[in-house]
Short mmCIF file of C-alpha atoms and ligand atoms in Angstrom, two decimals:
data_model
loop_
_atom_site.label_atom_id
_atom_site.label_comp_id
_atom_site.label_asym_id
_atom_site.label_seq_id
_atom_site.Cartn_x
_atom_site.Cartn_y
_atom_site.Cartn_z
CA UNK J 248 0.00 0.00 0.00
CA UNK J 249 1.31 3.50 -0.85
CA UNK J 250 1.21 5.56 2.35
CA UNK J 251 1.91 9.28 2.58
CA UNK J 252 3.48 10.11 5.97
CA UNK J 253 3.73 13.78 6.89
CA UNK J 254 7.04 14.80 8.41
CA UNK J 255 10.39 13.18 7.75
CA UNK J 256 12.48 13.61 10.86
CA UNK J 257 9.63 13.40 13.39
CA UNK J 258 9.73 10.70 16.08
CA UNK J 259 6.69 8.79 14.84
CA UNK J 260 7.63 9.22 11.17
CA UNK J 261 11.08 7.72 11.80
CA UNK J 262 9.65 4.83 13.81
CA UNK J 263 7.26 4.11 10.94
CA UNK J 264 10.14 4.17 8.47
CA UNK J 265 11.74 1.29 10.40
CA UNK J 266 8.68 -0.87 10.71
CA UNK J 267 6.56 -0.48 7.61
CA UNK J 268 7.83 -3.46 5.63
CA UNK J 269 5.48 -4.43 2.82
CA UNK J 270 4.24 -0.86 2.34
CA UNK J 271 5.58 1.95 0.20
CA UNK J 272 6.06 4.92 2.50
CA UNK J 273 6.41 8.40 1.03
CA UNK J 274 7.53 11.05 3.54
CA UNK J 275 6.96 14.77 3.12
CA UNK J 276 9.69 17.27 3.86
CA UNK J 277 9.36 20.77 5.24
CA UNK J 278 9.36 23.40 3.68
CA UNK J 279 8.32 21.88 0.30
CA UNK J 280 5.38 20.43 2.23
CA UNK J 281 4.21 23.03 4.73
CA UNK J 282 1.06 22.43 6.76
CA UNK J 283 0.58 26.21 7.03
CA UNK J 284 0.46 26.45 3.21
CA UNK J 285 -2.59 24.63 1.82
CA UNK J 286 -1.33 24.65 -1.76
CA UNK J 287 1.74 22.60 -0.78
CA UNK J 288 -0.50 20.03 0.93
CA UNK J 289 -2.82 19.66 -2.05
CA UNK J 290 0.15 19.45 -4.45
CA UNK J 291 1.75 16.65 -2.39
CA UNK J 292 -1.43 14.56 -2.31
CA UNK J 293 -2.01 15.10 -6.04
CA UNK J 294 1.58 14.10 -6.85
CA UNK J 295 1.91 11.11 -4.51
CA UNK J 296 -1.63 9.73 -5.00
CA UNK J 297 -1.54 7.88 -1.67
CA UNK J 298 -3.88 5.02 -0.81
CA UNK J 299 -3.65 6.04 2.86
CA UNK J 300 -2.32 9.04 4.80
CA UNK J 301 -0.60 9.13 8.19
CA UNK J 302 -0.79 12.67 9.55
CA UNK J 303 2.20 12.66 11.92
CA UNK J 304 3.64 16.16 11.40
CA UNK J 305 2.67 18.95 13.76
CA UNK J 306 3.80 22.11 15.49
CA UNK J 307 4.92 20.36 18.70
CA UNK J 308 6.69 23.23 20.55
CA UNK J 309 4.13 23.41 23.37
CA UNK J 310 5.56 26.48 25.14
CA UNK J 311 6.51 28.41 22.00
CA UNK J 312 2.96 27.97 20.71
CA UNK J 313 1.79 30.39 23.43
CA UNK J 314 3.57 33.21 21.57
CA UNK J 315 2.83 31.94 18.01
CA UNK J 316 -0.87 31.04 18.22
CA UNK J 317 -1.67 31.88 14.61
CA UNK J 318 1.15 29.79 13.14
CA UNK J 319 0.36 26.90 15.51
CA UNK J 320 -3.31 27.03 14.50
CA UNK J 321 -2.44 27.09 10.80
CA UNK J 322 -0.19 24.02 11.17
CA UNK J 323 -2.12 21.98 13.76
CA UNK J 324 -5.67 23.19 13.26
CA UNK J 325 -6.12 24.04 9.58
CA UNK J 326 -3.45 21.95 7.81
CA UNK J 327 -4.79 18.53 8.87
CA UNK J 328 -8.22 19.51 7.56
CA UNK J 329 -6.78 20.43 4.16
CA UNK J 330 -4.85 17.15 4.14
CA UNK J 331 -7.88 15.04 5.12
CA UNK J 332 -10.09 16.72 2.49
CA UNK J 333 -7.44 16.22 -0.22
CA UNK J 334 -7.28 12.55 0.80
CA UNK J 335 -11.06 12.20 0.86
CA UNK J 336 -11.22 13.45 -2.74
CA UNK J 337 -9.09 10.51 -3.92
CA UNK J 338 -10.51 7.96 -1.45
CA UNK J 339 -7.45 7.87 0.84
CA UNK J 340 -8.36 7.40 4.52
CA UNK J 341 -6.28 9.24 7.12
CA UNK J 342 -4.75 8.27 10.46
CA UNK J 343 -4.31 11.56 12.31
CA UNK J 344 -2.25 11.94 15.49
CA UNK J 345 -3.47 14.11 18.34
CA UNK J 346 -2.71 14.62 22.01
CA UNK J 347 -3.72 14.31 25.66
CA UNK J 348 -3.36 18.13 25.83
CA UNK J 349 -6.91 18.43 24.45
CA UNK J 350 -7.96 17.68 28.08
CA UNK J 351 -7.67 19.95 31.12
CA UNK J 352 -6.38 17.14 33.37
CA UNK J 353 -9.03 17.63 36.06
CA UNK J 354 -10.49 14.10 36.10
CA UNK J 355 -9.18 11.59 38.64
CA UNK J 356 -9.20 8.61 36.26
CA UNK J 357 -7.76 7.94 32.79
CA UNK J 358 -9.51 10.03 30.14
CA UNK J 359 -11.89 8.25 27.77
CA UNK J 360 -12.46 9.33 24.19
CA UNK J 361 -15.87 10.83 24.90
CA UNK J 362 -14.88 12.83 27.97
CA UNK J 363 -15.25 16.59 27.56
CA UNK J 364 -12.22 18.36 26.10
CA UNK J 365 -10.87 21.59 27.56
CA UNK J 366 -7.36 22.46 26.42
CA UNK J 367 -5.30 24.53 28.86
CA UNK J 368 -3.04 26.11 26.24
CA UNK J 369 -2.60 27.11 22.61
CA UNK J 370 -1.00 23.81 21.52
CA UNK J 371 -3.89 21.76 22.93
CA UNK J 372 -6.48 24.10 21.42
CA UNK J 373 -4.87 23.92 17.98
CA UNK J 374 -4.60 20.12 18.13
CA UNK J 375 -8.27 19.90 19.11
CA UNK J 376 -9.16 22.09 16.12
CA UNK J 377 -7.13 19.70 13.92
CA UNK J 378 -9.04 16.66 15.21
CA UNK J 379 -12.31 18.41 14.47
CA UNK J 380 -11.20 19.46 10.98
CA UNK J 381 -10.23 15.86 10.16
CA UNK J 382 -13.53 14.56 11.56
CA UNK J 383 -15.45 17.09 9.42
CA UNK J 384 -13.48 16.33 6.24
CA UNK J 385 -15.96 13.85 4.83
CA UNK J 386 -13.26 11.17 4.52
CA UNK J 387 -12.62 8.02 6.55
CA UNK J 388 -10.38 8.79 9.52
CA UNK J 389 -8.87 7.37 12.69
CA UNK J 390 -7.81 10.04 15.17
CA UNK J 391 -5.26 8.67 17.67
CA UNK J 392 -4.62 10.73 20.79
CA UNK J 393 -1.11 10.07 22.14
CA UNK J 394 0.80 11.31 25.19
CA UNK J 395 4.35 11.67 26.53
CA UNK J 396 6.04 10.44 23.31
CA UNK J 397 9.72 9.46 23.36
CA UNK J 398 11.94 7.40 21.06
CA UNK J 399 15.51 6.93 19.90
CA UNK J 400 14.84 9.78 17.43
CA UNK J 401 14.48 13.55 17.58
CA UNK J 402 14.07 15.52 20.79
CA UNK J 403 12.21 14.08 23.77
CA UNK J 404 12.21 13.80 27.58
CA UNK J 405 14.37 10.64 27.70
CA UNK J 406 17.14 12.19 25.62
CA UNK J 407 16.92 15.47 27.55
CA UNK J 408 17.31 13.69 30.91
CA UNK J 409 20.32 11.71 29.68
CA UNK J 410 21.91 14.85 28.26
CA UNK J 411 21.41 16.83 31.47
CA UNK J 412 22.86 13.99 33.55
CA UNK J 413 26.11 14.24 31.62
CA UNK J 414 26.85 17.53 33.36
CA UNK J 415 24.68 17.48 36.50
CA UNK J 416 24.51 15.12 39.48
CA UNK J 417 21.05 16.19 40.64
CA UNK J 418 17.87 17.26 38.85
CA UNK J 419 14.53 18.64 40.00
CA UNK J 420 11.66 17.04 38.07
CA UNK J 421 7.91 17.67 38.32
CA UNK J 422 6.11 14.90 40.23
CA UNK J 423 2.48 16.06 40.32
CA UNK J 424 1.66 15.45 36.63
CA UNK J 425 0.57 11.89 35.90
CA UNK J 426 0.57 10.16 32.54
CA UNK J 427 2.00 7.28 30.61
CA UNK J 428 5.23 7.45 28.61
CA UNK J 429 4.69 6.20 25.06
CA UNK J 430 7.43 4.85 22.83
CA UNK J 431 7.13 5.98 19.22
CA UNK J 432 8.19 2.42 18.34
CA UNK J 433 4.94 1.16 19.92
CA UNK J 434 2.97 3.99 18.31
CA UNK J 435 4.29 2.94 14.88
CA UNK J 436 3.17 -0.62 15.65
CA UNK J 437 -0.27 0.73 16.60
CA UNK J 438 -0.56 2.72 13.37
CA UNK J 439 0.45 -0.28 11.26
CA UNK J 440 -2.05 -2.39 13.20
CA UNK J 441 -4.80 0.03 12.13
CA UNK J 442 -3.57 -0.17 8.53
CA UNK J 443 -3.64 -3.99 8.59
CA UNK J 444 -7.06 -4.01 10.24
CA UNK J 445 -8.44 -1.64 7.61
CA UNK J 446 -6.98 -3.76 4.81
CA UNK J 447 -8.60 -6.90 6.25
CA UNK J 448 -11.93 -5.58 7.51
CA UNK J 449 -12.51 -2.36 5.58
CA UNK J 450 -12.13 1.18 6.87
CA UNK J 451 -14.24 2.80 9.58
CA UNK J 452 -13.86 6.16 11.25
CA UNK J 453 -13.17 6.53 14.97
CA UNK J 454 -11.48 8.41 17.79
CA UNK J 455 -9.01 6.43 19.92
CA UNK J 456 -6.53 6.82 22.76
CA UNK J 457 -3.15 5.09 22.54
CA UNK J 458 -0.31 5.30 25.09
CA UNK J 459 2.08 2.95 26.84
CA UNK J 460 0.48 0.71 29.49
CA UNK J 461 0.60 1.64 33.17
CA UNK J 462 1.19 5.10 34.55
CA UNK J 463 3.78 7.25 36.28
CA UNK J 464 4.78 10.87 36.88
CA UNK J 465 7.67 12.82 35.33
CA UNK J 466 9.97 12.43 38.36
CA UNK J 467 9.51 8.64 38.53
CA UNK J 468 9.88 8.47 34.75
CA UNK J 469 13.23 10.27 35.09
CA UNK J 470 14.31 7.85 37.86
CA UNK J 471 13.42 4.90 35.60
CA UNK J 472 15.44 6.45 32.75
CA UNK J 473 18.51 6.71 34.98
CA UNK J 474 18.03 3.15 36.27
CA UNK J 475 18.09 1.93 32.67
CA UNK J 476 20.99 4.22 31.83
CA UNK J 477 22.98 2.76 34.75
CA UNK J 478 22.52 -0.77 33.33
CA UNK J 479 24.39 0.41 30.25
CA UNK J 480 27.04 2.41 32.11
CA UNK J 481 25.34 5.66 31.01
CA UNK J 482 24.94 8.93 32.95
CA UNK J 483 22.78 9.04 36.08
CA UNK J 484 21.45 11.87 38.27
CA UNK J 485 19.68 12.04 41.61
CA UNK J 486 16.06 13.11 41.01
CA UNK J 487 14.15 15.32 43.43
CA UNK J 488 10.42 15.52 42.83
CA UNK J 489 9.01 19.06 42.76
CA UNK J 490 5.51 20.49 42.25
CA UNK J 491 4.50 21.99 38.92
CA UNK J 492 4.52 25.39 40.62
CA UNK J 493 8.28 24.97 41.10
CA UNK J 494 8.89 24.71 37.35
CA UNK J 495 6.86 27.49 35.70
CA UNK J 496 6.39 27.22 31.92
CA UNK J 497 4.56 29.48 29.44
CA UNK J 498 2.00 26.73 28.72
CA UNK J 499 0.02 25.06 31.50
CA UNK J 500 0.07 21.21 31.39
CA UNK J 501 -2.74 18.83 32.46
CA UNK J 502 -2.15 17.34 35.94
CA UNK J 503 -3.72 14.09 34.78
CA UNK J 504 -2.69 13.03 31.25
CA UNK J 505 -3.58 9.35 31.66
CA UNK J 506 -5.56 8.04 28.67
CA UNK J 507 -7.84 5.00 28.76
CA UNK J 508 -6.75 2.88 25.78
CA UNK J 509 -9.49 0.22 26.04
CA UNK J 510 -11.30 1.26 22.86
CA UNK J 511 -8.14 0.93 20.74
CA UNK J 512 -7.31 -2.49 22.25
CA UNK J 513 -10.85 -3.81 21.73
CA UNK J 514 -11.11 -2.47 18.17
CA UNK J 515 -7.67 -3.35 16.85
CA UNK J 516 -6.43 -6.08 19.23
CA UNK J 517 -3.22 -4.32 20.26
CA UNK J 518 -2.20 -2.82 23.58
CA UNK J 519 1.22 -1.25 24.16
CA UNK J 520 3.68 -3.02 26.50
CA UNK J 521 4.16 -1.76 30.08
CA UNK J 522 5.95 1.57 29.77
CA UNK J 523 9.00 0.31 31.73
CA UNK J 524 9.58 -2.46 29.16
CA UNK J 525 9.34 -0.07 26.21
CA UNK J 526 11.65 2.40 27.96
CA UNK J 527 14.25 -0.35 28.39
CA UNK J 528 14.18 -0.99 24.63
CA UNK J 529 14.67 2.68 23.74
CA UNK J 530 17.42 3.36 26.30
CA UNK J 531 19.24 0.24 25.11
CA UNK J 532 19.07 1.53 21.55
CA UNK J 533 20.41 4.90 22.62
CA UNK J 534 23.43 3.10 24.07
CA UNK J 535 23.76 0.90 21.01
CA UNK J 536 22.78 -2.40 22.61
CA UNK J 537 19.91 -4.71 23.44
CA UNK J 538 17.58 -4.19 26.40
CA UNK J 539 19.15 -5.60 29.57
CA UNK J 540 17.04 -8.30 31.26
CA UNK J 541 14.96 -6.79 34.08
N1 NAP G 637 5.89 14.45 21.33
C1 NAP G 637 4.92 14.23 22.22
O1 NAP G 637 5.15 14.08 23.42
C2 NAP G 637 3.50 14.11 21.74
C3 NAP G 637 2.49 13.88 22.70
C4 NAP G 637 1.17 13.75 22.25
C5 NAP G 637 0.88 13.85 20.91
N2 NAP G 637 1.86 14.10 20.01
C6 NAP G 637 1.51 14.21 18.60
O2 NAP G 637 2.09 13.11 17.91
C7 NAP G 637 2.44 13.50 16.59
C8 NAP G 637 3.87 13.10 16.32
O3 NAP G 637 4.70 13.77 17.26
P1 NAP G 637 6.28 13.65 17.19
O4 NAP G 637 6.78 13.67 18.60
O5 NAP G 637 6.66 12.55 16.26
O6 NAP G 637 6.63 15.05 16.51
P2 NAP G 637 8.07 15.69 16.24
O7 NAP G 637 9.13 14.69 16.48
O8 NAP G 637 8.10 16.99 16.95
O9 NAP G 637 8.01 15.94 14.69
C9 NAP G 637 7.14 16.87 14.16
C10 NAP G 637 7.26 16.82 12.65
O10 NAP G 637 6.41 17.83 12.11
C11 NAP G 637 7.10 18.48 11.07
N3 NAP G 637 6.61 19.84 10.91
C12 NAP G 637 6.70 20.87 11.79
N4 NAP G 637 6.15 21.98 11.26
C13 NAP G 637 5.70 21.63 10.03
C14 NAP G 637 5.04 22.32 9.00
N5 NAP G 637 4.73 23.64 9.07
N6 NAP G 637 4.71 21.65 7.88
C15 NAP G 637 5.02 20.36 7.74
N7 NAP G 637 5.65 19.63 8.68
C16 NAP G 637 5.99 20.27 9.81
C17 NAP G 637 8.56 18.46 11.50
O11 NAP G 637 9.32 18.61 10.37
P3 NAP G 637 10.90 18.95 10.47
O12 NAP G 637 11.54 17.65 10.85
O13 NAP G 637 11.23 19.37 9.09
O14 NAP G 637 11.03 20.05 11.49
C18 NAP G 637 8.66 17.08 12.12
O15 NAP G 637 8.96 16.12 11.14
C19 NAP G 637 2.14 14.99 16.49
O16 NAP G 637 0.87 15.16 15.89
C20 NAP G 637 2.06 15.45 17.92
O17 NAP G 637 1.20 16.57 18.06
C21 NAP G 637 3.16 14.20 20.39
#
C-alpha cells in the first residue's frame, strides 16, 4: 500500500520508516510540504496519490505555541483539515495523530475518548481544532490521541534527561503530573495495526486513545530512565520531585494526562507493553545495545 506520511524527521515518522515493511512509505519534507500552506498540501497529495495518509507532522513546541498562536493554529488546526479533504477526494483514509493536551487534566481517572475536552493552552487548542477538521473532512479517519512520546529519534524527555545527567549530578523534576510514557516504536506498531485491520476488515472512522500501558509521573519516569541508563554504564542523576509550581512554563500542562486505551485495544487487538519495558528498549538503543534483562 502507498502511504503518505507527513514529516520526515519526526519521532513517529522515523519509527514508521523502520517498521513499515510491505508498504511503500512516502515522507513529506518541510518546507516543500508546509502544513501552514494549503497549496503545498494539495500538491503533495495530487503528486503522490496515496492510498492512505498518516498525519504525523505537527507544530509540537508546546511552550513556543503560546507566543505563536496563529502559526500553531495554521499548522495543527487548519493543515490537517486540508490534508484530510485532499485525501477524501481521492478515497485515501487518514490516520491523524493528536494529544492528551486536548484535556484539562481535572479528572481523577484515565480520560476516555468521549470525555469533555478543555485544552489549557494554545498547543492543545490547535490540536483539538485539527481533530475536528479531520472529523469534518468527509473522509474516513482514525484520530489517535497520544501522550508523553519518546523514542531513539528527535528531541524528547528521555534524551533530555540523559543529556542533562552528563553535566549534573542532581535534577529537579515535576512529580504532580501523571501520565503514561509512550514509545514511538509502539505507536508505529499501533498505526500499522490500524492499517492492517483496515486492509482486512474495511475502513471505519473513529477516535481512539493510545499510550504505553501503566502510569507514572515525570519524576519517577526520570528515575526509571537513569536506572536503565545505569545498566548500560550511562549517565545518572539524583532526582528530586518538585511540584508543577516549582517549574513554571509558558503553557500550562494537564495534571492528569492518563488516557484509557481500552477502545483501541478492543477495536484493533493491540495494547502497548508496560511503559518500563518499552523504555528499556529505547534506552538500550540509545546506548547501542539490546535491552538488559529486568
Ligand atoms: N511528542 C509528544 O510528546 C506528543 C504527545 C502527544 C501527541 N503528540 C503528537 O504526535 C504527533 C507526532 O509527534 P512527534 O513527537 O513525532 O513530533 P516531532 O518529532 O516533533 O516531529 C514533528 C514533525 O512535524 C514536522 N513539521 C513541523 N512543522 C511543520 C510544517 N509547518 N509543515 C510540515 N511539517 C511540519 C517536523 O518537520 P521537520 O523535521 O522538518 O522540522 C517534524 O517532522 C504529532 O501530531 C504530535 O502533536 C506528540
